[in-house]
Short mmCIF file of C-alpha atoms in Angstrom, two decimals:
data_model
loop_
_atom_site.label_atom_id
_atom_site.label_comp_id
_atom_site.label_asym_id
_atom_site.label_seq_id
_atom_site.Cartn_x
_atom_site.Cartn_y
_atom_site.Cartn_z
CA MET Z 1 0.00 0.00 0.00
CA ALA Z 2 1.32 3.47 -0.88
CA ALA Z 3 2.37 5.70 1.96
CA ALA Z 4 0.11 8.54 2.98
CA ILE Z 5 0.40 11.56 5.19
CA LYS Z 6 -2.39 13.57 6.73
CA ILE Z 7 -2.06 17.34 6.44
CA ASP Z 8 -4.48 19.72 8.10
CA LEU Z 9 -4.40 22.40 5.39
CA LYS Z 10 -6.12 25.09 7.44
CA ARG Z 11 -3.91 24.51 10.47
CA THR Z 12 -0.75 24.46 8.32
CA THR Z 13 -1.65 27.79 6.72
CA ARG Z 14 -2.55 29.27 10.11
CA ALA Z 15 0.77 28.13 11.62
CA HIS Z 16 2.74 29.54 8.69
CA GLY Z 17 0.87 32.85 8.94
CA GLU Z 18 1.50 33.11 12.66
CA LEU Z 19 5.19 32.36 12.09
CA LEU Z 20 5.38 35.15 9.52
CA LEU Z 21 3.63 37.67 11.79
CA GLU Z 22 5.77 36.74 14.79
CA GLY Z 23 8.93 37.17 12.72
CA ALA Z 24 7.76 40.52 11.36
CA GLU Z 25 6.96 41.72 14.87
CA LYS Z 26 10.50 40.81 15.96
CA LEU Z 27 11.86 42.89 13.07
CA LEU Z 28 9.60 45.75 14.18
CA ASN Z 29 10.90 45.58 17.75
CA GLU Z 30 14.50 45.44 16.49
CA GLY Z 31 13.90 48.38 14.14
CA LEU Z 32 15.15 46.26 11.21
CA LEU Z 33 14.02 46.93 7.61
CA LEU Z 34 11.43 49.53 8.62
CA ASP Z 35 10.62 51.45 5.44
CA CYS Z 36 7.31 53.26 5.84
CA ILE Z 37 5.88 56.01 8.04
CA VAL Z 38 2.10 56.08 8.44
CA GLN Z 39 0.47 59.29 9.58
CA GLY Z 40 -3.08 59.80 10.79
CA SER Z 41 -5.26 62.80 10.04
CA CYS Z 42 -2.87 64.83 12.18
CA ALA Z 43 0.71 64.86 10.89
CA SER Z 44 2.09 64.76 14.43
CA ASP Z 45 0.63 61.27 14.94
CA SER Z 46 2.61 58.51 13.23
CA ILE Z 47 3.97 54.97 13.33
CA LYS Z 48 6.99 53.49 11.55
CA ILE Z 49 6.34 50.05 10.06
CA HIS Z 50 7.11 47.74 7.11
CA LYS Z 51 5.21 48.77 3.99
CA ILE Z 52 4.74 45.18 2.83
CA LEU Z 53 2.70 44.59 6.01
CA LEU Z 54 0.56 47.63 5.22
CA ALA Z 55 0.15 46.37 1.65
CA THR Z 56 -1.33 43.11 2.93
CA LEU Z 57 -4.37 44.97 4.27
CA GLY Z 58 -5.95 44.61 0.85
CA GLU Z 59 -6.05 45.74 -2.74
CA GLN Z 60 -6.74 49.35 -1.78
CA PHE Z 61 -3.33 49.49 -0.09
CA LEU Z 62 -1.36 47.09 -2.28
CA GLU Z 63 -0.81 49.22 -5.37
CA ALA Z 64 -0.34 52.56 -3.64
CA THR Z 65 2.00 51.18 -0.97
CA LEU Z 66 4.37 49.26 -3.24
CA LYS Z 67 4.77 52.24 -5.55
CA CYS Z 68 6.10 54.34 -2.66
CA GLN Z 69 9.81 54.86 -2.26
CA SER Z 70 11.53 53.42 0.80
CA ASN Z 71 10.88 55.47 3.95
CA ALA Z 72 7.96 57.26 2.29
CA THR Z 73 5.21 58.79 4.39
CA ILE Z 74 1.68 57.52 3.83
CA GLN Z 75 -1.24 59.40 5.33
CA ILE Z 76 -4.47 57.65 6.31
CA VAL Z 77 -6.80 60.52 7.10
CA GLU Z 78 -9.47 58.17 8.47
CA LEU Z 79 -7.35 57.49 11.53
CA PRO Z 80 -8.03 60.44 13.84
CA ASP Z 81 -5.31 60.04 16.47
CA GLN Z 82 -2.27 58.14 17.73
CA TYR Z 83 -4.47 55.61 19.51
CA CYS Z 84 -5.99 54.44 16.21
CA LEU Z 85 -2.57 54.25 14.58
CA ASP Z 86 -1.36 52.02 17.41
CA VAL Z 87 -4.45 49.81 16.98
CA LEU Z 88 -3.61 49.51 13.27
CA LYS Z 89 -0.01 48.54 14.06
CA SER Z 90 -1.13 45.90 16.54
CA TYR Z 91 -3.52 44.39 14.00
CA LEU Z 92 -0.89 44.38 11.22
CA TYR Z 93 1.71 42.53 13.29
CA THR Z 94 -0.38 40.27 15.53
CA GLY Z 95 -3.97 40.13 14.28
CA ILE Z 96 -4.98 41.05 17.83
CA VAL Z 97 -6.23 44.44 19.01
CA GLU Z 98 -7.02 45.69 22.49
CA LEU Z 99 -9.67 48.38 22.75
CA ALA Z 100 -10.29 50.20 26.00
CA ASP Z 101 -12.35 53.09 27.28
CA PRO Z 102 -12.19 56.01 27.33
CA SER Z 103 -9.91 56.09 24.24
CA ALA Z 104 -11.97 53.62 22.18
CA SER Z 105 -15.30 55.39 22.78
CA LYS Z 106 -13.72 58.74 21.94
CA VAL Z 107 -12.96 57.63 18.35
CA LEU Z 108 -15.83 55.16 17.98
CA SER Z 109 -17.94 57.19 15.56
CA SER Z 110 -14.95 57.84 13.30
CA MET Z 111 -13.83 54.21 13.26
CA LEU Z 112 -17.32 52.85 12.56
CA ALA Z 113 -17.11 54.77 9.27
CA CYS Z 114 -13.55 53.62 8.51
CA SER Z 115 -12.94 51.99 5.12
CA ILE Z 116 -10.35 49.63 6.62
CA SER Z 117 -12.84 46.81 7.15
CA GLU Z 118 -10.76 44.94 9.73
CA LEU Z 119 -10.47 47.94 12.05
CA LYS Z 120 -14.11 48.81 11.52
CA LYS Z 121 -15.09 45.27 12.53
CA ALA Z 122 -13.02 45.50 15.72
CA PHE Z 123 -14.77 48.70 16.78
CA VAL Z 124 -18.19 47.27 15.83
CA LEU Z 125 -17.50 44.32 18.15
CA PHE Z 126 -16.35 46.67 20.91
CA LYS Z 127 -19.55 48.72 20.52
CA THR Z 128 -21.68 45.55 20.65
CA VAL Z 129 -20.00 44.41 23.86
CA SER Z 130 -20.28 47.90 25.34
CA GLU Z 131 -24.00 48.08 24.69
CA SER Z 132 -24.64 44.51 25.90
CA ALA Z 133 -22.12 44.19 28.70
CA ASN Z 134 -24.77 44.06 31.41
CA MET Z 135 -27.09 41.69 29.52
CA VAL Z 136 -25.95 39.09 26.96
CA PHE Z 137 -22.34 39.00 28.16
CA LYS Z 138 -23.02 39.41 31.86
CA ASN Z 139 -21.72 35.97 32.76
CA SER Z 140 -19.21 35.59 29.94
CA THR Z 141 -15.70 36.96 29.58
CA LYS Z 142 -14.70 35.16 26.39
CA PHE Z 143 -16.73 34.27 23.32
CA SER Z 144 -16.39 33.68 19.59
CA VAL Z 145 -18.10 35.68 16.85
CA LYS Z 146 -18.39 34.67 13.20
CA ALA Z 147 -19.49 37.24 10.64
CA LYS Z 148 -22.12 36.40 8.06
CA ASN Z 149 -20.73 35.30 4.67
CA HIS Z 150 -17.22 35.09 6.10
CA SER Z 151 -15.08 32.02 6.73
CA THR Z 152 -13.19 33.42 9.72
CA SER Z 153 -14.20 34.03 13.31
CA SER Z 154 -12.99 36.42 15.99
CA VAL Z 155 -12.55 35.75 19.69
CA ILE Z 156 -13.44 38.52 22.11
CA GLU Z 157 -12.14 38.53 25.66
CA ILE Z 158 -13.39 41.04 28.21
CA ILE Z 159 -10.30 41.98 30.21
CA CYS Z 160 -12.04 44.54 32.38
CA ARG Z 161 -15.62 45.80 32.64
CA GLU Z 162 -14.96 49.15 34.32
CA PRO Z 163 -13.59 50.81 32.31
CA LEU Z 164 -14.43 48.39 29.51
CA THR Z 165 -11.36 46.75 27.99
CA CYS Z 166 -11.62 44.07 25.30
CA LYS Z 167 -8.98 41.98 23.57
CA ILE Z 168 -10.17 40.99 20.11
CA ASP Z 169 -8.33 38.10 18.46
CA MET Z 170 -8.76 38.48 14.67
CA ARG Z 171 -5.80 36.37 13.61
CA GLU Z 172 -7.85 34.15 11.30
CA MET Z 173 -9.03 37.21 9.37
CA ARG Z 174 -5.57 38.77 9.40
CA ILE Z 175 -3.84 35.66 8.03
CA GLU Z 176 -6.49 34.98 5.39
CA GLY Z 177 -6.33 38.59 4.14
CA MET Z 178 -2.53 38.67 4.25
CA PHE Z 179 -2.10 35.53 2.15
CA SER Z 180 -4.72 36.73 -0.32
CA VAL Z 181 -2.49 39.72 -1.13
CA LEU Z 182 0.80 37.79 -0.91
CA GLN Z 183 -0.52 35.22 -3.38
CA THR Z 184 -1.07 38.06 -5.86
CA LEU Z 185 2.55 39.06 -5.36
CA TRP Z 186 3.71 35.47 -5.87
CA GLN Z 187 2.03 35.49 -9.28
CA ARG Z 188 3.81 38.74 -10.11
CA SER Z 189 7.12 37.19 -9.06
CA LEU Z 190 6.57 34.49 -11.70
CA GLN Z 191 6.01 37.26 -14.24
CA SER Z 192 9.27 39.00 -13.24
CA ARG Z 193 7.48 42.27 -12.43
CA LYS Z 194 10.44 43.85 -10.71
CA GLU Z 195 8.72 47.04 -9.57
CA ASN Z 196 6.83 45.13 -6.86
CA PHE Z 197 9.88 43.75 -5.02
CA ASP Z 198 12.96 44.91 -3.11
CA ILE Z 199 15.19 41.83 -3.48
CA PHE Z 200 15.70 39.12 -6.09
CA LEU Z 201 16.67 35.47 -5.64
CA GLY Z 202 18.34 33.20 -8.15
CA SER Z 203 20.41 30.07 -8.62
CA GLU Z 204 23.80 29.95 -10.28
CA ALA Z 205 22.48 26.97 -12.25
CA ASP Z 206 21.13 27.95 -15.67
CA GLU Z 207 17.48 26.93 -15.99
CA SER Z 208 16.06 28.91 -18.86
CA SER Z 209 12.42 27.84 -18.39
CA PHE Z 210 12.26 29.87 -15.16
CA PRO Z 211 12.60 33.59 -14.52
CA PRO Z 212 16.30 34.48 -14.20
CA MET Z 213 15.55 35.92 -10.77
CA PHE Z 214 12.46 35.62 -8.56
CA GLY Z 215 11.23 38.78 -6.86
CA ALA Z 216 10.66 38.76 -3.10
CA HIS Z 217 10.56 41.07 -0.06
CA LYS Z 218 13.30 41.30 2.52
CA VAL Z 219 10.79 41.53 5.36
CA ILE Z 220 9.13 38.26 4.34
CA LEU Z 221 12.49 36.49 4.02
CA ALA Z 222 13.87 37.88 7.28
CA SER Z 223 10.66 37.03 9.15
CA ILE Z 224 10.56 33.31 8.38
CA CYS Z 225 13.98 32.28 7.04
CA GLU Z 226 16.30 31.82 9.99
CA LYS Z 227 19.48 31.53 7.91
CA LEU Z 228 18.78 34.55 5.69
CA LYS Z 229 17.97 37.07 8.44
CA PRO Z 230 21.65 37.53 9.46
CA ILE Z 231 22.38 38.75 5.93
CA PHE Z 232 19.95 41.62 6.43
CA ASP Z 233 21.29 42.27 9.92
CA ARG Z 234 24.62 43.01 8.25
CA ASN Z 235 23.37 44.76 5.12
CA GLN Z 236 19.80 46.00 4.69
CA ASN Z 237 20.50 47.25 1.17
CA VAL Z 238 21.53 43.97 -0.48
CA PRO Z 239 19.75 43.89 -3.89
CA ALA Z 240 19.95 40.17 -4.68
CA LEU Z 241 20.95 36.75 -3.35
CA LYS Z 242 22.51 34.06 -5.52
CA PHE Z 243 22.48 30.42 -4.41
CA ALA Z 244 24.73 27.55 -5.42
CA GLY Z 245 25.03 23.83 -4.78
CA ILE Z 246 21.79 21.88 -4.34
CA VAL Z 247 19.68 25.06 -4.69
CA THR Z 248 18.02 25.14 -8.12
CA GLN Z 249 15.96 27.88 -9.71
CA ARG Z 250 12.84 25.74 -9.74
CA ALA Z 251 13.27 24.91 -6.04
CA ILE Z 252 13.62 28.62 -5.21
CA GLY Z 253 10.34 29.20 -7.03
CA ALA Z 254 8.63 26.49 -4.97
CA VAL Z 255 9.97 27.89 -1.69
CA ILE Z 256 8.70 31.39 -2.56
CA CYS Z 257 5.36 29.85 -3.56
CA TYR Z 258 4.99 28.39 -0.07
CA MET Z 259 6.31 31.47 1.71
CA TYR Z 260 3.80 33.71 -0.04
CA THR Z 261 0.75 31.43 0.08
CA GLY Z 262 1.17 29.16 3.10
CA ASP Z 263 -0.85 26.73 0.99
CA VAL Z 264 0.27 23.10 0.77
CA GLU Z 265 -2.18 22.36 -2.07
CA GLN Z 266 -0.74 25.28 -4.04
CA LEU Z 267 2.77 23.92 -3.47
CA ILE Z 268 1.78 20.43 -4.64
CA LEU Z 269 0.09 21.86 -7.76
CA HIS Z 270 3.23 23.88 -8.45
CA VAL Z 271 5.37 20.73 -8.16
CA LYS Z 272 3.09 18.77 -10.51
CA HIS Z 273 3.12 21.61 -13.06
CA VAL Z 274 6.91 21.85 -13.04
CA LYS Z 275 7.22 18.06 -13.08
CA ASN Z 276 5.20 17.91 -16.28
CA GLU Z 277 7.52 20.44 -17.91
CA GLU Z 278 10.90 19.44 -16.50
CA THR Z 279 10.92 15.91 -15.14
CA ARG Z 280 8.71 12.96 -14.36
CA ASP Z 281 10.22 12.51 -10.93
CA GLU Z 282 8.23 14.38 -8.26
CA SER Z 283 10.28 12.85 -5.45
CA LYS Z 284 13.50 14.41 -6.79
CA TYR Z 285 11.83 17.83 -6.89
CA TYR Z 286 10.52 17.53 -3.32
CA TRP Z 287 14.06 16.68 -2.19
CA GLU Z 288 15.41 19.76 -3.99
CA ILE Z 289 12.79 21.91 -2.28
CA ALA Z 290 13.56 20.36 1.13
CA ASN Z 291 17.26 21.15 0.81
CA THR Z 292 16.55 24.64 -0.52
CA ALA Z 293 14.26 25.25 2.47
CA ARG Z 294 17.10 23.97 4.68
CA THR Z 295 19.48 26.46 3.04
CA PHE Z 296 16.97 29.27 3.69
CA GLY Z 297 16.36 28.15 7.27
CA LEU Z 298 12.65 27.44 6.67
CA GLU Z 299 12.32 24.36 8.87
CA SER Z 300 8.56 23.81 8.52
CA LEU Z 301 8.80 23.55 4.72
CA GLU Z 302 11.87 21.31 4.94
CA LYS Z 303 9.96 18.83 7.13
CA LEU Z 304 6.88 18.98 4.90
CA CYS Z 305 8.82 18.27 1.71
CA LYS Z 306 10.75 15.42 3.29
CA ALA Z 307 7.42 13.84 4.21
CA LEU Z 308 6.10 14.35 0.66
CA PHE Z 309 9.37 12.92 -0.70
CA LYS Z 310 8.86 9.73 1.32
CA VAL Z 311 5.31 9.41 0.00
CA GLU Z 312 6.46 9.72 -3.62
CA VAL Z 313 9.36 7.29 -3.19
CA THR Z 314 7.27 4.72 -1.33
CA LYS Z 315 4.75 4.71 -4.18
CA LYS Z 316 7.49 3.17 -6.33
CA LEU Z 317 8.39 0.47 -3.81
CA VAL Z 318 6.68 -2.75 -2.81
CA SER Z 319 4.59 -2.49 0.34
CA SER Z 320 7.25 -4.14 2.52
CA ASP Z 321 9.89 -1.56 1.61
CA GLU Z 322 10.44 1.69 3.41
CA ALA Z 323 11.61 4.91 1.79
CA VAL Z 324 15.04 5.97 3.00
CA LEU Z 325 15.86 9.65 3.13
CA PRO Z 326 19.10 10.70 1.42
CA ALA Z 327 21.65 12.66 3.42
CA ASP Z 328 20.84 16.31 4.11
CA VAL Z 329 22.55 18.73 1.76
CA GLU Z 330 22.74 22.49 2.13
CA GLY Z 331 23.47 25.04 -0.55
CA THR Z 332 25.47 28.24 -0.28
CA VAL Z 333 24.35 31.84 -0.60
CA LYS Z 334 26.11 35.06 -1.52
CA GLN Z 335 25.08 38.61 -2.20
CA GLY Z 336 24.77 39.61 -5.84
CA ASN Z 337 23.27 42.06 -8.30
CA VAL Z 338 19.97 41.92 -10.13
#
């Protein structure tokens, strides 16, 4: 019987999204790769963040944000004060916001009209709890809310009732929205649309059926690739990375596919598409991806591809045989030019 592995697709995507957000928050706290200043309606109120994180709020931010030069100032006039800017930053980097009186009530009317749907939803939930705190939620401090016609739910926790303080966990919505935008960027990377990216990745091996260099974002790489982050610690302005050894151009493409989608099904479809064009051996490709992920320091993808490799190899063996993993191999990386 062929080997099989069970993969919880939703949980895998959620875990990958949380890993990305946690890594980005570490970069924020370290002050590394910050390249965007967001102002509210008052120019004296501002936050410094990563513009790729702002771009993942949705299509209305994607195009305008990526066209901005590094360290540009973006004004969001719908955010009336520093408190709202800080709420935005918390949502961008954690998917969790904490709203508390009197500050939340002071800006409530403005935020209920906000076009940033995620922030608007948070304030709608706060208003609902505020108006029902002594009735529906009298004996509850934590509950889940699922919006109509939406696949994600939010968890509200009442931290304090006087003054009212609520922690609203919207990570499901944040991760789903983030990957929706990042998947668009992955498609643009395949098309070599250089204006959307700030770093390019390539293999020293010549594989003409692939883009010569894949576009990516330093913040995404530094957030989830343990072995690439030190490069940006030393030099935030590096324009390109070139890989040698086991790292092939097609494997780089697969790693970026997973980084930007968090979608195992998308990765498998990508492998099957490339297999049809390049080789009939899916197992060999999974092993290339596993070792490329190892070179990047993306442990979760390395483990996943090793498991998929064993499945593909075992399909070719009799039921009594067991797939044996080859020795781990790691490529090399150096800074280069586009």
